[in-house]
Amino acid sequence: MNTATSETVLTDGDVAELGQQLRVDAVRAAAAAGSGHPTSSMSAADLVAVLLARHLRYAFDQPEHPGNDHLIFSKGHASPLLYAAYTAAGAITEEELLTTYRKLGSRLEGHPTPKLPWVDVATGSLGQGLPIGVGVALAGKRLDHLPYRTWVLCGDSELAEGSVWEAFEQAGTEGLDNLTVIIDVNRLGQRGPTRHGWDLDAYARRIRAFGWHTVPIDGHDIDAVDEAMTAARTTRGAPTAIIARTRKGKGVAAVEDREGMHGKPVPDPDEAVRELGGVRHIRIEVGRPPAAERSAHGGDPTAALPVYDLGDKVATRAAFGEALTVTGTRREDVVVLDGEVGDSTKAEVFAKEHPERYIECYIAEQQLIGTAVGVGVCGWQPYAGTFAAFLTRAHDFLRMAAISRSDLNVFGSHAGVSIGEDGPSQMALEDIAMMRALHGSTVLYPCDANQTAKLVPAMADRAGITYLRTTRGDTPVIYGPDEKFPIGGSRVLRSGPDDQVTLIGAGVTVHQALAAADRLAEEGIRARVIDLYSVKPVDAATLRQAAEATGRFVTVEDHHPEGGLADAVLESFGNGHPMPLLTRLAVHSVPGSATPDEQLHAAGIDAAAIAAAARALVGR
């Protein structure tokens, strides 16, 4: 076994041999698994060999070392290359690579995930590695002031994704000279040639326009790759893009630069290994990171949350902004990211108090969530938000964040038809369904200011993705400032031994349900009212008690019927728990412009509609 250290000057021949080893091991791993992307790995092997041998600074035995560089494989399908690099670095064994890759229970999955301690985030949904890398680099430069470098390996196909260009602009504007993207321009995508083929200048022109330093090179020329990475490490004031012309399937005639060879083992792995010069056992001792220490996050845990008087009318978005600011005082690890609507979401209140921890991502929702995931990688507690309707643009980033096991707080304002005259383009009517569907997520929808104030800091203590939905208009304060709102709980606002029906709402519809209950009481109909502020996890015990007591439910939500509040309620039943009679009130049409009260009435989710549904259920 040959062992070399990156502190030693390796000859170009040594590094070329390492590149061939990475190709061979990618071929072998995919052949053993019977699937994978060896040709996409082979094109970038020389790039990774130079990085591993001469430029990466990483303590594989200390993945939490604050000085470690970050390597993100945005082209996550090239996982055979990444795992081959880990093998060369001694982080995993050759046996693990060749016997467990893509197998049930293996940590070497088809696309990388943080099951491996050296993988920051899950990749494979193309166009996400660079946006997240921007967040990692930004945390190092603006928040932690640490000396690490962020390296992102992208494929040329993914440069068709708009999210990549959101990232280029954010990084260029921020002057992230601690960020390098390496673009593997191998000309071939999944089904054929890419948009620009091997026109490196086409890529360079576009990327330079966003304020980047660009270095077009031959990606198989060891000297050129080394010089480009050296230039990236020494360039100041701008991020660097290394735009490398490569050949897909490099080194094996049967697959090199040939269409139709994507995403499958090479036709004759044994012959391919022979053509590449045979199996090697080179081990590289990757350069150690510089001494570094991440500052401890302090804060004043005694800082008091805002308090609102019973009967006052306060928008939950306003309470959110004030409570978020206090949360930032209590916890100095809180970072807020805005999509250029902080004046509306009220995140700007945080910006005025804690400007050094406020990141403006502008109207680029994919970059907003990508940046949040990136700063979260570095141990910060991100709160990212915009209008709830516009989070739909970032859904795939949220989906991948769940796969990454990211801890991420998301807030969405201006939810539902209750926003009024702005009309349907601004109304979030799908967001609860979208966020509930994320693995391990939490979904909160407060109805008043004091409830909102209590839930905002609780989000930071929750694992996974936590979403809080806020309302644009003012709503009455119905809870005192000392009341508690545990996540997974609910509040029963009206109840009695003779209740005939249960009215269930969240957010703005809680107030409509209370008004409906008062109307019904005047008619002799007793209605229980539940504020289901925790939509996920839902308070199944309270719902089942209500079903047993009343046998009839009316759910009412400022949301489309699919995947929202009613579906959350129904998940508490079945499996031996009898289902109550149920009427679901929700927004079934595409709204227009109208006042908030007119909107609620037209959608059939106001107090009158709730009372009518309850009467029908009890036979009145």
Coordinates of C-alpha atoms in Angstrom, one line a residue:
M1 CA 0.0 0.0 0.0
N2 CA 1.3 3.4 -1.0
T3 CA 0.7 6.2 1.6
A4 CA 1.2 9.8 0.8
T5 CA 0.5 13.0 2.7
S6 CA -0.8 16.2 1.2
E7 CA 1.8 18.1 3.2
T8 CA 4.3 16.3 0.9
V9 CA 4.7 17.6 -2.6
L10 CA 3.2 14.9 -4.7
T11 CA 4.3 14.7 -8.3
D12 CA 1.8 15.1 -11.1
G13 CA 2.3 11.4 -11.8
D14 CA 1.3 10.5 -8.2
V15 CA -1.8 12.6 -8.4
A16 CA -2.7 11.1 -11.9
E17 CA -2.3 7.7 -10.4
L18 CA -4.7 8.7 -7.6
G19 CA -7.2 9.9 -10.2
Q20 CA -7.0 6.5 -12.0
Q21 CA -7.6 4.8 -8.7
L22 CA -10.7 6.8 -8.1
R23 CA -12.0 5.8 -11.5
V24 CA -11.2 2.2 -10.9
D25 CA -12.9 2.2 -7.5
A26 CA -16.0 4.0 -9.0
V27 CA -16.2 1.3 -11.7
R28 CA -15.8 -1.5 -9.1
A29 CA -18.3 -0.1 -6.7
A30 CA -21.0 0.4 -9.3
A31 CA -20.3 -3.1 -10.8
A32 CA -20.6 -4.7 -7.3
A33 CA -23.9 -2.9 -6.6
G34 CA -25.3 -3.5 -10.1
S35 CA -26.2 0.1 -10.4
G36 CA -24.8 3.6 -10.0
H37 CA -23.1 6.4 -12.0
P38 CA -19.5 5.5 -12.7
T39 CA -19.2 7.5 -15.9
S40 CA -20.2 10.7 -14.1
S41 CA -17.6 9.9 -11.5
M42 CA -14.9 9.2 -14.0
S43 CA -15.1 12.6 -15.6
A44 CA -14.4 14.4 -12.3
A45 CA -11.8 12.0 -10.9
D46 CA -8.8 14.1 -11.7
L47 CA -10.4 17.2 -10.2
V48 CA -11.1 15.3 -6.9
A49 CA -7.7 13.7 -6.9
V50 CA -6.0 17.1 -7.0
L51 CA -8.3 18.5 -4.4
L52 CA -7.8 15.6 -2.1
A53 CA -4.0 15.4 -2.5
R54 CA -3.1 19.1 -2.5
H55 CA -5.8 21.5 -1.4
L56 CA -8.5 20.0 0.9
R57 CA -7.9 20.6 4.6
Y58 CA -10.0 18.1 6.6
A59 CA -9.6 16.0 9.7
F60 CA -11.6 12.8 8.9
D61 CA -11.1 11.7 12.5
Q62 CA -12.6 14.9 13.7
P63 CA -15.6 15.7 11.4
E64 CA -16.7 18.4 13.9
H65 CA -13.4 20.3 13.7
P66 CA -14.4 24.0 13.2
G67 CA -11.5 24.5 10.8
N68 CA -12.4 21.7 8.5
D69 CA -13.1 22.6 4.8
H70 CA -16.5 21.6 3.5
L71 CA -16.9 19.5 0.4
I72 CA -20.3 19.3 -1.1
F73 CA -21.0 17.0 -4.0
S74 CA -23.9 18.8 -5.7
K75 CA -23.7 16.2 -8.4
G76 CA -24.6 13.6 -5.8
H77 CA -25.1 10.9 -8.4
A78 CA -21.3 10.8 -8.6
S79 CA -21.3 9.1 -5.1
P80 CA -19.0 6.4 -6.3
L81 CA -16.3 9.1 -6.7
L82 CA -17.0 10.6 -3.3
Y83 CA -16.8 7.2 -1.6
A84 CA -13.7 6.2 -3.6
A85 CA -12.2 9.5 -2.3
Y86 CA -13.2 8.5 1.3
T87 CA -11.5 5.2 0.7
A88 CA -8.3 6.8 -0.5
A89 CA -8.4 9.1 2.6
G90 CA -8.7 6.1 4.9
A91 CA -12.1 7.2 6.1
I92 CA -13.9 4.0 4.9
T93 CA -12.5 0.6 4.0
E94 CA -12.3 -0.9 0.5
E95 CA -14.5 -3.7 1.8
E96 CA -17.2 -1.4 2.9
L97 CA -17.1 0.4 -0.5
L98 CA -17.3 -2.9 -2.5
T99 CA -19.7 -4.9 -0.4
T100 CA -22.2 -2.3 1.0
Y101 CA -22.6 0.4 -1.7
R102 CA -26.3 0.9 -2.4
K103 CA -27.2 -2.1 -0.2
L104 CA -30.0 -2.2 2.4
G105 CA -28.9 -0.6 5.6
S106 CA -25.7 0.8 4.2
R107 CA -24.5 4.3 4.9
L108 CA -23.1 4.4 1.4
E109 CA -26.4 5.3 -0.3
G110 CA -26.9 5.9 -4.0
H111 CA -26.7 9.6 -3.3
P112 CA -24.8 10.9 -0.3
T113 CA -26.6 11.7 3.0
P114 CA -25.3 12.8 6.4
K115 CA -25.5 9.1 7.6
L116 CA -21.8 9.6 6.8
P117 CA -20.2 12.1 9.3
W118 CA -18.2 13.8 6.5
V119 CA -21.3 14.6 4.5
D120 CA -22.9 17.9 5.4
V121 CA -26.2 17.6 3.4
A122 CA -28.0 15.1 1.3
T123 CA -27.6 15.8 -2.4
G124 CA -28.9 14.3 -5.7
S125 CA -31.7 16.7 -6.4
L126 CA -29.6 18.8 -8.8
G127 CA -29.1 22.5 -8.3
Q128 CA -29.0 22.4 -4.5
G129 CA -25.3 21.9 -3.6
L130 CA -24.2 25.4 -4.6
P131 CA -27.0 27.3 -2.8
I132 CA -26.3 25.3 0.4
G133 CA -22.6 25.9 -0.1
V134 CA -23.2 29.6 -0.2
G135 CA -24.9 29.3 3.2
V136 CA -21.9 27.3 4.6
A137 CA -19.4 29.8 3.2
L138 CA -21.5 32.8 4.4
A139 CA -21.5 31.3 7.9
G140 CA -17.7 31.0 7.9
K141 CA -17.2 34.5 6.6
R142 CA -19.9 36.6 8.3
L143 CA -21.0 34.6 11.4
D144 CA -18.1 32.4 12.6
H145 CA -15.1 34.2 11.1
L146 CA -13.4 30.8 10.6
P147 CA -10.7 30.0 8.0
Y148 CA -12.3 27.0 6.3
R149 CA -13.0 26.9 2.6
T150 CA -16.2 25.5 1.0
W151 CA -15.7 23.4 -2.1
V152 CA -18.7 22.5 -4.2
L153 CA -18.6 20.0 -7.1
C154 CA -21.3 20.7 -9.7
G155 CA -22.2 19.0 -12.9
D156 CA -22.8 21.0 -16.1
S157 CA -26.3 19.7 -16.5
E158 CA -27.5 21.2 -13.2
L159 CA -26.4 24.7 -14.4
A160 CA -29.8 24.7 -16.2
E161 CA -31.4 25.0 -12.7
G162 CA -32.5 28.5 -11.8
S163 CA -31.4 27.8 -8.2
V164 CA -27.8 27.7 -9.3
W165 CA -28.0 31.2 -10.6
E166 CA -29.7 32.5 -7.5
A167 CA -26.6 31.1 -5.7
F168 CA -24.1 32.7 -8.1
E169 CA -25.7 36.1 -7.5
Q170 CA -25.9 35.7 -3.7
A171 CA -22.3 34.6 -3.4
G172 CA -21.0 37.3 -5.8
T173 CA -22.9 40.0 -3.9
E174 CA -21.6 38.7 -0.6
G175 CA -18.0 38.5 -1.9
L176 CA -17.6 34.9 -0.6
D177 CA -13.9 34.4 -1.5
N178 CA -14.0 31.3 0.8
L179 CA -16.2 29.5 -1.7
T180 CA -15.1 27.6 -4.8
V181 CA -17.3 25.8 -7.2
I182 CA -15.8 23.2 -9.5
I183 CA -17.9 22.6 -12.5
D184 CA -17.4 19.2 -14.2
V185 CA -18.2 20.1 -17.9
N186 CA -18.3 16.6 -19.3
R187 CA -20.8 17.7 -22.1
L188 CA -23.3 14.8 -21.6
G189 CA -26.3 14.8 -19.4
Q190 CA -28.7 11.9 -18.7
R191 CA -30.4 11.8 -22.1
G192 CA -27.7 13.5 -24.3
P193 CA -25.7 16.6 -24.8
T194 CA -26.0 19.5 -22.3
R195 CA -27.2 23.0 -23.5
H196 CA -23.7 24.5 -23.9
G197 CA -21.7 21.3 -24.4
W198 CA -18.0 22.1 -24.0
D199 CA -18.3 25.9 -24.5
L200 CA -16.5 26.9 -21.4
D201 CA -16.7 30.5 -22.3
A202 CA -20.5 30.4 -22.4
Y203 CA -20.4 29.4 -18.7
A204 CA -17.6 31.8 -17.8
R205 CA -19.4 34.8 -19.3
R206 CA -22.5 34.2 -17.3
I207 CA -20.8 33.4 -14.0
R208 CA -18.4 36.4 -14.3
A209 CA -21.5 38.6 -14.7
F210 CA -22.4 37.7 -11.1
G211 CA -19.1 38.9 -9.7
W212 CA -17.1 35.7 -9.7
H213 CA -13.5 35.0 -10.6
T214 CA -13.6 32.3 -13.3
V215 CA -10.9 29.8 -14.3
P216 CA -11.6 27.7 -17.4
I217 CA -9.3 24.7 -17.6
D218 CA -8.7 21.2 -19.0
G219 CA -10.1 19.1 -16.2
H220 CA -7.7 16.3 -16.9
D221 CA -4.5 18.4 -16.8
I222 CA -3.2 17.9 -13.3
D223 CA -1.0 21.1 -13.4
A224 CA -4.0 23.2 -14.7
V225 CA -6.3 21.9 -12.0
D226 CA -3.7 22.5 -9.3
E227 CA -3.1 26.0 -10.5
A228 CA -6.8 26.8 -10.6
M229 CA -7.3 25.5 -7.1
T230 CA -4.3 27.5 -5.9
A231 CA -5.7 30.6 -7.5
A232 CA -9.1 30.0 -5.8
R233 CA -7.4 29.8 -2.4
T234 CA -5.6 33.0 -2.9
T235 CA -8.3 35.1 -4.7
R236 CA -9.7 37.9 -2.4
G237 CA -13.0 39.6 -2.6
A238 CA -14.8 37.2 -5.0
P239 CA -15.8 33.5 -5.1
T240 CA -14.1 31.3 -7.7
A241 CA -15.6 29.1 -10.3
I242 CA -13.3 26.4 -11.8
I243 CA -14.9 25.5 -15.1
A244 CA -13.3 22.2 -16.2
R245 CA -13.7 20.6 -19.5
T246 CA -13.8 16.8 -18.9
R247 CA -14.8 13.6 -20.7
K248 CA -17.6 11.5 -19.3
G249 CA -16.4 7.9 -18.7
K250 CA -12.7 9.1 -19.1
G251 CA -10.2 6.3 -19.6
V252 CA -12.5 3.6 -20.8
A253 CA -13.1 3.5 -24.6
A254 CA -16.4 1.7 -24.3
V255 CA -18.0 4.5 -22.4
E256 CA -15.8 7.6 -22.8
D257 CA -17.8 10.6 -24.2
R258 CA -20.5 8.2 -25.4
E259 CA -24.3 8.9 -25.1
G260 CA -26.5 6.3 -23.4
M261 CA -24.0 5.4 -20.7
H262 CA -25.4 7.5 -17.9
G263 CA -26.5 5.9 -14.7
K264 CA -25.4 2.3 -15.2
P265 CA -22.3 0.2 -14.6
V266 CA -19.8 0.0 -17.4
P267 CA -20.5 -2.9 -19.8
D268 CA -17.4 -4.9 -19.0
P269 CA -16.0 -3.8 -15.5
D270 CA -13.0 -6.2 -15.6
E271 CA -11.9 -4.9 -19.0
A272 CA -12.5 -1.3 -17.8
V273 CA -10.3 -1.9 -14.7
R274 CA -7.5 -3.3 -16.9
E275 CA -7.8 -0.4 -19.3
L276 CA -7.4 2.0 -16.4
G277 CA -4.2 0.3 -15.3
G278 CA -5.6 -2.1 -12.6
V279 CA -6.5 -1.9 -9.0
R280 CA -4.4 0.4 -6.8
H281 CA -4.2 0.9 -3.1
I282 CA -3.0 4.4 -2.7
R283 CA -3.8 6.1 0.6
I284 CA -3.7 9.8 1.0
E285 CA -3.2 11.6 4.4
V286 CA -5.4 14.6 3.7
G287 CA -4.0 17.9 5.0
R288 CA -5.1 18.8 8.5
P289 CA -7.2 22.0 9.0
P290 CA -5.7 25.0 10.8
A291 CA -6.3 25.5 14.5
A292 CA -9.7 27.0 14.9
E293 CA -12.3 27.5 17.5
R294 CA -16.0 28.2 17.1
S295 CA -17.1 30.9 19.5
A296 CA -19.6 29.8 22.1
H297 CA -23.1 31.2 21.6
G298 CA -24.3 33.2 24.6
G299 CA -27.5 35.1 25.2
D300 CA -29.8 36.3 27.9
P301 CA -32.3 33.5 28.7
T302 CA -34.2 35.9 31.1
A303 CA -35.2 38.2 28.3
A304 CA -38.9 38.6 28.5
L305 CA -41.2 37.7 25.7
P306 CA -43.7 40.4 24.5
V307 CA -47.0 40.4 26.4
Y308 CA -50.4 41.3 24.9
D309 CA -53.6 42.3 26.7
L310 CA -56.7 40.3 26.5
G311 CA -59.2 41.8 24.1
D312 CA -56.6 43.7 22.1
K313 CA -56.4 43.0 18.4
V314 CA -52.9 42.1 17.2
A315 CA -51.7 40.3 14.1
T316 CA -49.9 37.1 14.8
R317 CA -47.3 38.2 12.2
A318 CA -46.6 41.2 14.4
A319 CA -46.3 39.1 17.5
F320 CA -44.0 36.8 15.6
G321 CA -41.5 39.5 14.7
E322 CA -41.4 40.8 18.3
A323 CA -41.0 37.3 19.8
L324 CA -38.4 36.4 17.2
T325 CA -36.4 39.4 18.3
V326 CA -36.5 38.4 21.9
T327 CA -35.6 34.8 20.9
G328 CA -32.5 36.2 19.2
T329 CA -31.6 38.0 22.5
R330 CA -32.1 34.8 24.5
R331 CA -30.1 32.7 22.0
E332 CA -27.2 34.2 20.1
D333 CA -27.2 31.3 17.8
V334 CA -30.4 32.4 16.1
V335 CA -30.0 33.7 12.5
V336 CA -32.9 35.1 10.5
L337 CA -33.1 34.9 6.7
D338 CA -35.5 37.0 4.7
G339 CA -36.9 36.8 1.2
E340 CA -37.2 40.6 0.9
V341 CA -40.5 40.8 2.7
G342 CA -39.3 41.4 6.2
D343 CA -41.4 44.5 6.5
S344 CA -44.5 42.3 6.0
T345 CA -43.5 39.2 7.9
K346 CA -42.1 41.5 10.6
A347 CA -38.8 39.8 10.6
E348 CA -37.3 43.3 10.1
V349 CA -37.9 43.8 13.9
F350 CA -35.1 41.2 14.4
A351 CA -32.9 43.0 11.8
K352 CA -33.0 46.2 13.7
E353 CA -32.0 44.6 17.0
H354 CA -29.6 42.0 15.6
P355 CA -28.3 43.2 12.2
E356 CA -25.2 41.0 12.3
R357 CA -27.4 37.9 12.4
Y358 CA -29.9 38.9 9.7
I359 CA -29.3 37.6 6.1
E360 CA -31.2 39.2 3.2
C361 CA -31.7 36.7 0.4
Y362 CA -34.0 38.9 -1.7
I363 CA -36.7 37.4 -3.8
A364 CA -35.0 34.0 -4.3
E365 CA -36.9 31.5 -2.2
Q366 CA -34.7 28.5 -3.2
Q367 CA -31.6 30.4 -2.1
L368 CA -33.4 31.5 1.0
I369 CA -33.9 27.9 2.2
G370 CA -30.5 26.8 0.7
T371 CA -28.7 29.4 2.7
A372 CA -30.7 28.5 5.8
V373 CA -29.7 24.9 5.5
G374 CA -26.1 25.9 5.0
V375 CA -25.8 28.1 8.1
G376 CA -27.6 25.3 10.0
V377 CA -24.8 22.9 8.9
C378 CA -22.4 25.2 10.9
G379 CA -24.4 25.0 14.1
W380 CA -26.5 28.1 13.8
Q381 CA -30.3 28.1 14.4
P382 CA -31.9 29.4 11.3
Y383 CA -35.3 31.0 11.0
A384 CA -36.1 31.5 7.3
G385 CA -39.3 33.0 6.0
T386 CA -41.4 34.8 3.4
F387 CA -45.0 34.9 2.4
A388 CA -46.3 31.4 3.0
A389 CA -47.5 31.2 -0.6
F390 CA -44.0 31.7 -2.0
L391 CA -42.5 28.8 0.0
T392 CA -43.9 26.5 -2.6
R393 CA -41.0 27.6 -4.9
A394 CA -38.6 26.1 -2.3
H395 CA -40.5 22.9 -1.6
D396 CA -37.8 20.6 -3.1
F397 CA -35.1 22.3 -0.9
L398 CA -37.3 21.7 2.1
R399 CA -37.8 18.1 1.0
M400 CA -34.1 17.6 0.7
A401 CA -33.5 19.4 4.0
A402 CA -35.7 16.7 5.7
I403 CA -33.5 14.0 4.1
S404 CA -30.5 15.9 5.4
R405 CA -32.0 15.8 8.9
S406 CA -31.6 19.5 9.0
D407 CA -32.9 21.5 12.0
L408 CA -34.7 24.4 10.3
N409 CA -37.3 26.9 11.4
V410 CA -39.5 28.2 8.6
F411 CA -42.2 31.0 8.9
G412 CA -44.8 31.9 6.4
S413 CA -47.0 34.9 6.7
H414 CA -50.1 36.2 4.7
A415 CA -51.8 32.8 4.9
G416 CA -55.2 32.0 3.5
V417 CA -58.0 33.9 2.0
S418 CA -58.1 36.1 5.1
I419 CA -55.4 38.3 3.6
G420 CA -58.2 40.0 1.7
E421 CA -57.9 42.2 -1.4
D422 CA -54.5 41.1 -2.7
G423 CA -56.1 38.0 -4.3
P424 CA -55.2 34.4 -4.9
S425 CA -51.6 34.8 -6.1
Q426 CA -50.7 36.0 -2.6
M427 CA -52.8 33.5 -0.6
A428 CA -51.1 30.4 0.9
L429 CA -53.8 27.7 0.6
E430 CA -51.5 24.7 0.1
D431 CA -48.8 25.3 2.7
I432 CA -50.1 23.2 5.5
A433 CA -50.3 20.2 3.3
M434 CA -46.9 20.9 1.9
M435 CA -45.2 21.2 5.3
R436 CA -47.1 18.3 6.9
A437 CA -45.9 16.0 4.2
L438 CA -42.2 16.6 5.0
H439 CA -40.7 13.8 7.0
G440 CA -40.4 14.6 10.7
S441 CA -41.8 18.1 10.4
T442 CA -43.7 20.2 12.9
V443 CA -46.5 22.5 11.8
L444 CA -47.9 25.3 14.0
Y445 CA -50.7 27.7 13.4
P446 CA -51.3 30.1 16.3
C447 CA -54.5 32.2 16.6
D448 CA -53.4 35.0 18.8
A449 CA -50.4 37.1 19.8
N450 CA -49.6 35.5 23.2
Q451 CA -49.8 32.0 21.7
T452 CA -47.5 33.1 18.9
A453 CA -45.0 34.6 21.3
K454 CA -44.8 31.3 23.2
L455 CA -44.4 29.1 20.1
V456 CA -41.6 31.1 18.4
P457 CA -38.8 30.3 20.9
A458 CA -40.1 26.7 21.2
M459 CA -39.4 26.2 17.5
A460 CA -35.6 26.4 18.2
D461 CA -35.8 23.5 20.6
R462 CA -37.5 21.2 18.1
A463 CA -35.6 18.8 15.9
G464 CA -36.3 18.7 12.1
I465 CA -38.2 21.3 10.1
T466 CA -40.6 23.4 12.1
Y467 CA -43.1 25.6 10.3
L468 CA -45.1 28.5 11.8
R469 CA -48.0 30.0 9.8
T470 CA -49.0 33.6 10.6
T471 CA -52.0 35.7 9.7
R472 CA -51.9 39.1 8.1
G473 CA -54.8 40.8 9.8
D474 CA -55.4 41.7 13.4
T475 CA -57.1 39.0 15.6
P476 CA -58.3 39.3 19.2
V477 CA -56.0 38.3 22.0
I478 CA -57.9 35.4 23.7
Y479 CA -55.1 33.9 25.8
G480 CA -53.3 35.4 28.8
P481 CA -49.5 35.9 28.7
D482 CA -48.8 33.1 31.3
E483 CA -50.6 30.3 29.5
K484 CA -48.5 27.5 28.0
F485 CA -48.8 26.0 24.6
P486 CA -46.8 22.8 24.3
I487 CA -46.0 21.5 20.8
G488 CA -48.3 18.6 20.2
G489 CA -51.0 20.1 22.3
S490 CA -54.3 22.0 21.7
R491 CA -56.7 24.2 23.7
V492 CA -60.3 23.4 24.5
L493 CA -61.9 26.9 24.6
R494 CA -65.6 25.8 25.1
S495 CA -66.7 22.6 26.7
G496 CA -69.4 21.1 28.8
P497 CA -71.1 17.8 29.7
D498 CA -73.9 18.3 27.2
D499 CA -71.8 19.2 24.2
Q500 CA -73.4 18.0 21.0
V501 CA -70.8 18.9 18.4
T502 CA -67.1 19.9 18.3
L503 CA -65.9 22.8 16.3
I504 CA -62.2 22.6 15.4
G505 CA -60.1 25.4 14.0
A506 CA -56.6 26.9 13.9
G507 CA -55.4 30.4 13.3
V508 CA -58.0 32.7 12.0
T509 CA -60.7 30.1 12.0
V510 CA -60.5 29.7 15.8
H511 CA -62.2 33.1 16.2
Q512 CA -64.9 32.2 13.7
A513 CA -65.5 28.9 15.6
L514 CA -65.9 30.8 18.8
A515 CA -68.4 33.2 17.2
A516 CA -70.3 30.2 15.8
A517 CA -70.4 28.5 19.2
D518 CA -71.9 31.6 20.7
R519 CA -74.6 31.7 18.0
L520 CA -75.4 28.0 18.5
A521 CA -75.6 28.5 22.3
E522 CA -78.4 31.0 21.8
E523 CA -80.3 28.3 19.9
G524 CA -79.7 25.7 22.6
I525 CA -77.0 23.8 20.8
R526 CA -73.9 23.2 22.9
A527 CA -70.7 23.3 20.9
R528 CA -67.2 22.3 22.1
V529 CA -64.4 24.5 20.5
I530 CA -60.9 23.2 20.0
D531 CA -57.9 25.4 19.0
L532 CA -55.7 22.9 17.1
Y533 CA -52.7 25.2 17.0
S534 CA -50.3 22.2 16.7
V535 CA -51.4 20.8 13.4
K536 CA -48.5 18.3 13.4
P537 CA -48.0 16.6 15.8
V538 CA -51.7 16.7 16.5
D539 CA -53.3 16.3 19.9
A540 CA -54.9 12.9 19.2
A541 CA -56.0 12.4 22.8
T542 CA -58.0 15.6 23.0
L543 CA -59.6 14.9 19.7
R544 CA -60.6 11.3 20.6
Q545 CA -62.1 12.6 23.9
A546 CA -64.1 15.1 22.0
A547 CA -65.3 12.5 19.5
E548 CA -66.4 10.2 22.3
A549 CA -68.2 13.1 24.1
T550 CA -69.9 14.7 21.0
G551 CA -69.7 12.2 18.1
R552 CA -69.8 15.1 15.7
F553 CA -67.0 17.3 14.3
V554 CA -66.9 20.4 12.1
T555 CA -63.4 21.3 11.0
V556 CA -62.8 24.7 9.5
E557 CA -59.6 25.8 7.8
D558 CA -58.4 28.8 5.8
H559 CA -56.7 26.3 3.4
H560 CA -57.6 24.0 0.6
P561 CA -59.2 20.8 1.8
E562 CA -56.4 18.5 0.7
G563 CA -53.8 17.7 3.3
G564 CA -54.8 20.4 5.7
L565 CA -56.4 20.6 9.2
A566 CA -59.2 18.1 8.6
D567 CA -56.7 15.5 7.3
A568 CA -54.6 16.1 10.4
V569 CA -57.7 15.5 12.6
L570 CA -58.7 12.3 10.7
E571 CA -55.3 10.8 11.3
S572 CA -56.2 10.5 14.9
F573 CA -58.9 8.0 14.1
G574 CA -59.1 4.5 12.7
N575 CA -57.0 1.6 14.2
G576 CA -59.8 0.9 16.7
H577 CA -60.7 4.5 17.4
P578 CA -64.2 5.2 16.1
M579 CA -64.6 8.0 13.6
P580 CA -67.0 10.8 14.4
L581 CA -69.5 12.3 12.0
L582 CA -67.5 14.9 10.2
T583 CA -68.2 18.0 8.1
R584 CA -65.1 19.6 6.5
L585 CA -65.2 23.3 5.8
A586 CA -62.3 24.6 3.7
V587 CA -61.5 26.8 0.7
H588 CA -62.8 24.8 -2.3
S589 CA -62.6 27.5 -5.0
V590 CA -60.0 29.9 -6.4
P591 CA -60.7 33.1 -4.6
G592 CA -60.8 36.6 -6.1
S593 CA -60.2 40.0 -4.5
A594 CA -62.5 41.0 -1.6
T595 CA -62.3 42.2 2.0
P596 CA -61.1 39.6 4.6
D597 CA -64.7 39.2 5.9
E598 CA -66.1 38.8 2.4
Q599 CA -63.4 36.3 1.7
L600 CA -64.2 34.1 4.7
H601 CA -67.9 34.2 3.9
A602 CA -67.4 33.4 0.2
A603 CA -65.2 30.5 1.1
G604 CA -67.7 29.2 3.5
I605 CA -65.4 29.2 6.5
D606 CA -66.9 32.1 8.5
A607 CA -69.0 31.8 11.7
A608 CA -72.3 31.6 9.8
A609 CA -71.1 28.6 7.7
I610 CA -69.7 26.9 10.8
A611 CA -73.0 27.3 12.7
A612 CA -75.0 26.0 9.7
A613 CA -72.7 22.9 9.4
A614 CA -73.1 22.3 13.1
R615 CA -76.9 22.6 12.9
A616 CA -77.0 20.1 10.1
L617 CA -75.0 17.6 12.0
V618 CA -77.1 17.7 15.1
G619 CA -80.3 17.7 13.0
R620 CA -81.6 21.1 13.7

